[in-house]
Each structure stands twice: as C-alpha cells, then as structure tokens.
Short mmCIF file of C-alpha atoms in Angstrom, two decimals:
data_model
loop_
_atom_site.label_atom_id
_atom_site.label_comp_id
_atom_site.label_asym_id
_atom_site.label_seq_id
_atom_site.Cartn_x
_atom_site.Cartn_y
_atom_site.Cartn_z
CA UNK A 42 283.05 -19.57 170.80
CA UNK A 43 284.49 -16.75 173.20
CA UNK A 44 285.17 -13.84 171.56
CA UNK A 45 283.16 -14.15 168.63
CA UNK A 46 280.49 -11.32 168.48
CA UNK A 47 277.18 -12.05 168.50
CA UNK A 48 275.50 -12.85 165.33
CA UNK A 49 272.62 -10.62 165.01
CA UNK A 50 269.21 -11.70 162.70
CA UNK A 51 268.90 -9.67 160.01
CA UNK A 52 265.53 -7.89 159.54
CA UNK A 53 262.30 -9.74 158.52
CA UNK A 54 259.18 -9.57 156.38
CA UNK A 55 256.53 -12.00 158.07
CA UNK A 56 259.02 -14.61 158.48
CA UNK A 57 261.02 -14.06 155.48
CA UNK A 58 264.64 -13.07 155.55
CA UNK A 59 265.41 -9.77 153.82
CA UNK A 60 269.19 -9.47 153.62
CA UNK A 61 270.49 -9.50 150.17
CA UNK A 62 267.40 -8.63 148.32
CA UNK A 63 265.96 -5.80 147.75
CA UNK A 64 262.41 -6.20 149.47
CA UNK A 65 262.00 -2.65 150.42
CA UNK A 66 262.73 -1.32 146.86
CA UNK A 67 259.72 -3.50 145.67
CA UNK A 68 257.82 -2.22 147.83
CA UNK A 69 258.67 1.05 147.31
CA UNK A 70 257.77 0.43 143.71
CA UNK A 71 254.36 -0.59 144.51
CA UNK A 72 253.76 1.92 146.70
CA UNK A 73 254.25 4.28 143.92
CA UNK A 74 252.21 2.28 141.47
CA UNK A 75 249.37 2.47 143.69
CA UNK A 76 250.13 6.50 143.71
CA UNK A 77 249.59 6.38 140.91
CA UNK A 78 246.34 4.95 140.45
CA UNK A 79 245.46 7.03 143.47
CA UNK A 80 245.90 9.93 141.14
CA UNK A 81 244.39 9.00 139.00
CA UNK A 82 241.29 7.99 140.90
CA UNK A 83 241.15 11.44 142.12
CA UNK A 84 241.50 13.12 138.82
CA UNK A 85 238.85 11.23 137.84
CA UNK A 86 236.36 12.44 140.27
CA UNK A 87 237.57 15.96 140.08
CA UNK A 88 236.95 15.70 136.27
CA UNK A 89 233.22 13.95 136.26
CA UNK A 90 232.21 16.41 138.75
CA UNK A 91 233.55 19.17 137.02
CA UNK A 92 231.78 17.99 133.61
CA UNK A 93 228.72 17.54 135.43
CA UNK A 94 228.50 21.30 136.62
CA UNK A 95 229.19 22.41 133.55
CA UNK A 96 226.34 20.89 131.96
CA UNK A 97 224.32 21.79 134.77
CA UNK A 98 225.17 25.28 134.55
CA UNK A 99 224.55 25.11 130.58
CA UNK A 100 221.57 23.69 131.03
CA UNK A 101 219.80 26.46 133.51
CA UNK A 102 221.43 28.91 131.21
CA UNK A 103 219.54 28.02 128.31
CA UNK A 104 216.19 27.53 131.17
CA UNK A 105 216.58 31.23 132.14
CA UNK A 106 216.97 32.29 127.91
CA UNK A 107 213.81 30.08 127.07
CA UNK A 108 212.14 31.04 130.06
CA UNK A 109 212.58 35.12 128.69
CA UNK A 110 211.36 34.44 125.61
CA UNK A 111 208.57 32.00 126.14
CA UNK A 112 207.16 33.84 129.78
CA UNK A 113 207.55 30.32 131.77
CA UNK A 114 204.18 29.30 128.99
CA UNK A 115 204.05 25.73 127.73
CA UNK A 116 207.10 26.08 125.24
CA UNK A 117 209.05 26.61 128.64
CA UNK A 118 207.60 23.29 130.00
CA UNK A 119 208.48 21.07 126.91
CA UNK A 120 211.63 22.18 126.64
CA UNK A 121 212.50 21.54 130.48
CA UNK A 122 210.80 18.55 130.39
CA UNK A 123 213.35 17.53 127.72
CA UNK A 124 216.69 18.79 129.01
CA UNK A 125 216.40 18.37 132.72
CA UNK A 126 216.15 14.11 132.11
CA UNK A 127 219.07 14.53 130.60
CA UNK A 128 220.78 16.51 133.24
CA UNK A 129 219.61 14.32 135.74
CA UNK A 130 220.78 10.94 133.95
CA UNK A 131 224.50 12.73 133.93
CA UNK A 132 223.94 13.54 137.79
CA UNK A 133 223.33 9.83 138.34
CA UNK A 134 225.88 8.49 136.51
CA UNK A 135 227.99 11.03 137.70
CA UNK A 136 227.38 10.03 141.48
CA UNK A 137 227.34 6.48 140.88
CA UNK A 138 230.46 6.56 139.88
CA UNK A 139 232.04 8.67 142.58
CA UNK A 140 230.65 6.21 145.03
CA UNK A 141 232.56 3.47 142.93
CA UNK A 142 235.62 6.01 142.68
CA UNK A 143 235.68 7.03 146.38
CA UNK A 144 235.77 3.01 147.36
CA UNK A 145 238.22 2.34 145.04
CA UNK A 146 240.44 5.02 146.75
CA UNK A 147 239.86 3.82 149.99
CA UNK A 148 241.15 0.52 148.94
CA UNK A 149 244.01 2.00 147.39
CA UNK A 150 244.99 3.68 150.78
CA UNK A 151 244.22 0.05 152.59
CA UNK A 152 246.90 -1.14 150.22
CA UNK A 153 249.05 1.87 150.83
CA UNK A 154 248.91 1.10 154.65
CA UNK A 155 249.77 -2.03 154.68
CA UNK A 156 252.79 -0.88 152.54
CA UNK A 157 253.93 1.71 154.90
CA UNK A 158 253.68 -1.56 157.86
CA UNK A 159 255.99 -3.44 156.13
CA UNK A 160 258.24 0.04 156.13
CA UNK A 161 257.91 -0.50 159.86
CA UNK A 162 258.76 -4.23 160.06
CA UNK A 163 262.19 -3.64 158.65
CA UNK A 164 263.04 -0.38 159.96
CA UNK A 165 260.57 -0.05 163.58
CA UNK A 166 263.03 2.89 164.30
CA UNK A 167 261.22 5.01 161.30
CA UNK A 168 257.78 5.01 163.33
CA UNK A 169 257.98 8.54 164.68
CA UNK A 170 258.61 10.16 161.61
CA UNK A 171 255.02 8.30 159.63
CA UNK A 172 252.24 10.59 160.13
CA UNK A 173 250.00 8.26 157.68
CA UNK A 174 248.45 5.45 158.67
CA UNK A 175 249.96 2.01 158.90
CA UNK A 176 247.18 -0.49 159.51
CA UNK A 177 244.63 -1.53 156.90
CA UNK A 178 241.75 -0.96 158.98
CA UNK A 179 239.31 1.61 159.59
CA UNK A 180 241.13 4.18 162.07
CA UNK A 181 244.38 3.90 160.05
CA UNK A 182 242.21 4.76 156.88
CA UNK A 183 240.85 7.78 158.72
CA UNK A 184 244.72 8.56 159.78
CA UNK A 185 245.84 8.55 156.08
CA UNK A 186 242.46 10.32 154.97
CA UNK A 187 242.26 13.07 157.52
CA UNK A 188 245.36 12.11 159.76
CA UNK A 189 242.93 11.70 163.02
CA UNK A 190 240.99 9.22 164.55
CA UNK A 191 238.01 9.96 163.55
CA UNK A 192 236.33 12.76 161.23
CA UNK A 193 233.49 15.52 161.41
CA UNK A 194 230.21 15.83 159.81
CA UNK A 195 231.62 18.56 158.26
CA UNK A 196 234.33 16.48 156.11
CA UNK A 197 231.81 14.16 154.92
CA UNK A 198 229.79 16.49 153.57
CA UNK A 199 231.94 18.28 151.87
CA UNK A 200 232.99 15.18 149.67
CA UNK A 201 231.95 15.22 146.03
CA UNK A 202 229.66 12.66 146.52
CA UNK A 203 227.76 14.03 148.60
CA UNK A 204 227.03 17.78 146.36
CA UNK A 205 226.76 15.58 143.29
CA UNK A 206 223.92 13.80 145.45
CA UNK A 207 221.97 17.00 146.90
CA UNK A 208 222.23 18.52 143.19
CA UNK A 209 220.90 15.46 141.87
CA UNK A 210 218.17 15.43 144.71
CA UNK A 211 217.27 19.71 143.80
CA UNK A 212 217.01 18.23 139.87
CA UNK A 213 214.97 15.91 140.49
CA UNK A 214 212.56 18.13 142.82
CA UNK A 215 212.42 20.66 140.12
CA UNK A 216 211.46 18.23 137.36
CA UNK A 217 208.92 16.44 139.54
CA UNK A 218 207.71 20.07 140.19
CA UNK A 219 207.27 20.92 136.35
CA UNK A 220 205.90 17.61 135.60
CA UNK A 221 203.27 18.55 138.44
CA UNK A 222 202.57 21.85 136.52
CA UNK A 223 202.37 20.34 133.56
CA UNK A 224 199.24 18.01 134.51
CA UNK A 225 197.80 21.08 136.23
CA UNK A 226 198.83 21.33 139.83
CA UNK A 227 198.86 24.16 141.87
CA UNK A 228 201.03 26.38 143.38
CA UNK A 229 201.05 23.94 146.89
CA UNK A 230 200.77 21.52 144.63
CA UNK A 231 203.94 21.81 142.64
CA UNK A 232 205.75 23.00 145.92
CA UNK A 233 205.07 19.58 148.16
CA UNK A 234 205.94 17.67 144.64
CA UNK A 235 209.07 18.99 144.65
CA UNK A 236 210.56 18.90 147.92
CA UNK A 237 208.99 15.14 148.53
CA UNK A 238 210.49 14.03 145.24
CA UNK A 239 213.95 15.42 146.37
CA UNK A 240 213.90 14.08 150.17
CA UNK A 241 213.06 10.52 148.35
CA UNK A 242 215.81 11.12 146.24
CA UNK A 243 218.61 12.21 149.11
CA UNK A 244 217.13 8.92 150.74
CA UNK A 245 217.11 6.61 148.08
CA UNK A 246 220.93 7.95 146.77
CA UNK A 247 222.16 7.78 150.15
CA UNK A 248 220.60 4.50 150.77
CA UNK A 249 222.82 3.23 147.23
CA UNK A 250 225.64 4.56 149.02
CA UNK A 251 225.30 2.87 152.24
CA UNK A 252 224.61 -0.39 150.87
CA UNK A 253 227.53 -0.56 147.69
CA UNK A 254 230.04 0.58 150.95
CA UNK A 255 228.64 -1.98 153.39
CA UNK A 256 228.74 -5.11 150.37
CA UNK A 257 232.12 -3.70 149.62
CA UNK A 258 233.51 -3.97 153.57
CA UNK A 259 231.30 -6.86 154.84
CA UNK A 260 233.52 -9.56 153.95
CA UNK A 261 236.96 -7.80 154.80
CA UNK A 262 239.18 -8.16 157.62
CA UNK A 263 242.34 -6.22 158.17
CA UNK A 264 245.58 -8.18 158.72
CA UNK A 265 247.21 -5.52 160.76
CA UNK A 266 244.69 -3.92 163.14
CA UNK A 267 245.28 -0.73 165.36
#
C-alpha cells in the first residue's frame, strides 16, 4: 500500500531467520567454550614441555655427578645406558602428544573461524574491526595463528614441537653413541653413530608429523573458503 514503509528482512543465519532469538548469544557462548578448551590445549603443551626439560635437565645433572666420580669408566656407561631410555621414552611421548595437541588447536581455531563468519553474516558492518580470521580454511587459520597470509621458517621452528623433536633427535644420538662405546667403537666410530642415529631420528619424527597432519586434513573441506 502507499505509504507504508518498506518492510525490511531481518538478518539471517544460512537461511534461518534470527529475529527474536538469541542466535548470536549462542554463539557467543560457544565461542567461549571453545576458548576455553583452547586454553587449555595450550597449557597443556606448555606444561608437558616444561616437565620434559626438567627431567632432561635432571637427568644430565646426575650424568655430569656420575661422570666425576666414575671418570666416564664403565659405571658411567651403565648408568647412562639406564637413564637416557628413560629420558628418551618421555621425549617421545612428550612430542607425540604435542603433535596431537597442536592439531587439536588448529581445529579449535577452524571452529573459532567459522564462529567469527557467522559474526559477519548478521552484522557484515563489523568486518573492519576482525583482525582474526573468518574462514575455516588454511589462510584464515594462518590469519588467526600469525594474523598473515602466510608464515616464516622461522615461526615453525620455533614451535614446541619442533625443540621437543631436535632434543629428542640429540638423545637419541648420544645414546646410540654410548651404546657404540659400549661394544667398543672408536672415537669416529661413536661420532658417525651418533649424528646418523639423530638425522634418522629428525627424519623419522618429522615424517610422524607429516603424515598424523596430512590423515588429519585429507578428508576436510572448508565450508567458507577465502
């Protein structure tokens, strides 16, 4: 009729009319719960890598003390070849599990994405002042991890997997290097032991790594691209 103003659609969710409930305090409410978890996640991490270090540094502690009283002799060897095993079974577990952490987290901030899109779809007017991501693929990940595009060498090797991984690698060279002395290997000997057993291991840990990420994104495609 003339006169009457226009009636103007209220704002939508994927198809699904918002006014009168309370859609964006839900998903405010999950946004916090996965926080949350977030936090937790990270806490996590920060305290398996900080109990790992700790035994670590215990452990060559008590190396250097045996090593003074014993002159490096065969008490030395017996005792390292009892302690470092189990420094090096905590180093594994400890990096398996920050590879398991770290994709948990990354689904977290997929989740968290898509959250903040859904901001967007009922308020596009709030888009200038998001400087995390909103799409649940991989540049908007990198845009709520680092907010860029893309990342440096640098950042990835400063993760926690990552030093967990090269001190698990140096452990492993150094037992591999005692077990060499122990049979009766040389100085050369002893030396190529223990930087080929550590290369293998930076391979072989890295090659876990790559292959739990890959099985964990191979079958997922984002619903709101860049």
């Amino acid at each position: 009729m003339r006169g009457q103003p226009p009636v103007s659609r209220p704002p939508s969710l994927d198809g699904l009319d918002v006014s009168g409930t309370p859609h964006a305090q839900f998903l405010a409410t999950e946004h916090w719960s996965l926080l949350a978890t977030r936090s937790m996640t990270w806490n996590e991490i920060f305290s398996r890598t900080g109990t790992y270090l700790t035994v670590l540094s215990a452990t060559v502690v008590a190396l250097s003390l045996v090593a003074n009283a014993t002159g490096f002799g065969p008490d030395f060897r017996t005792f390292a070849l009892l302690v470092l095993p189990v420094v090096l079974l905590i180093g594994l577990g400890t990096y398996f599990r920050l590879i398991e952490a770290e994709i948990e987290d990354a689904w977290l901030v997929i989740a968290m994405n898509r959250l903040r899109h859904a901001y967007l779809e009922l308020a596009p007017e709030l888009e200038p002042y998001f400087v995390a991501g909103h799409h649940d693929d991989g540049p908007g990940m990198l845009q709520t991890y680092a907010f860029r595009n893309r990342v440096g060498v640098t950042h990835w090797l400063s993760g926690s997997p990552v030093i967990v991984g090269i001190i698990d690698a140096v452990v492993t060279g150094v037992l591999a290097a005692i077990v060499c002395q122990a049979v009766g290997g040389g100085v050369v000997a002893r030396t190529v032991a223990g930087v080929v057993v550590a290369v293998a291991t930076v391979v072989a840990l890295g090659g876990v790594a790559y292959r739990k990420v890959h099985r964990a994104s191979r079958d997922y495609h984002p619903q709101f691209p860049s």
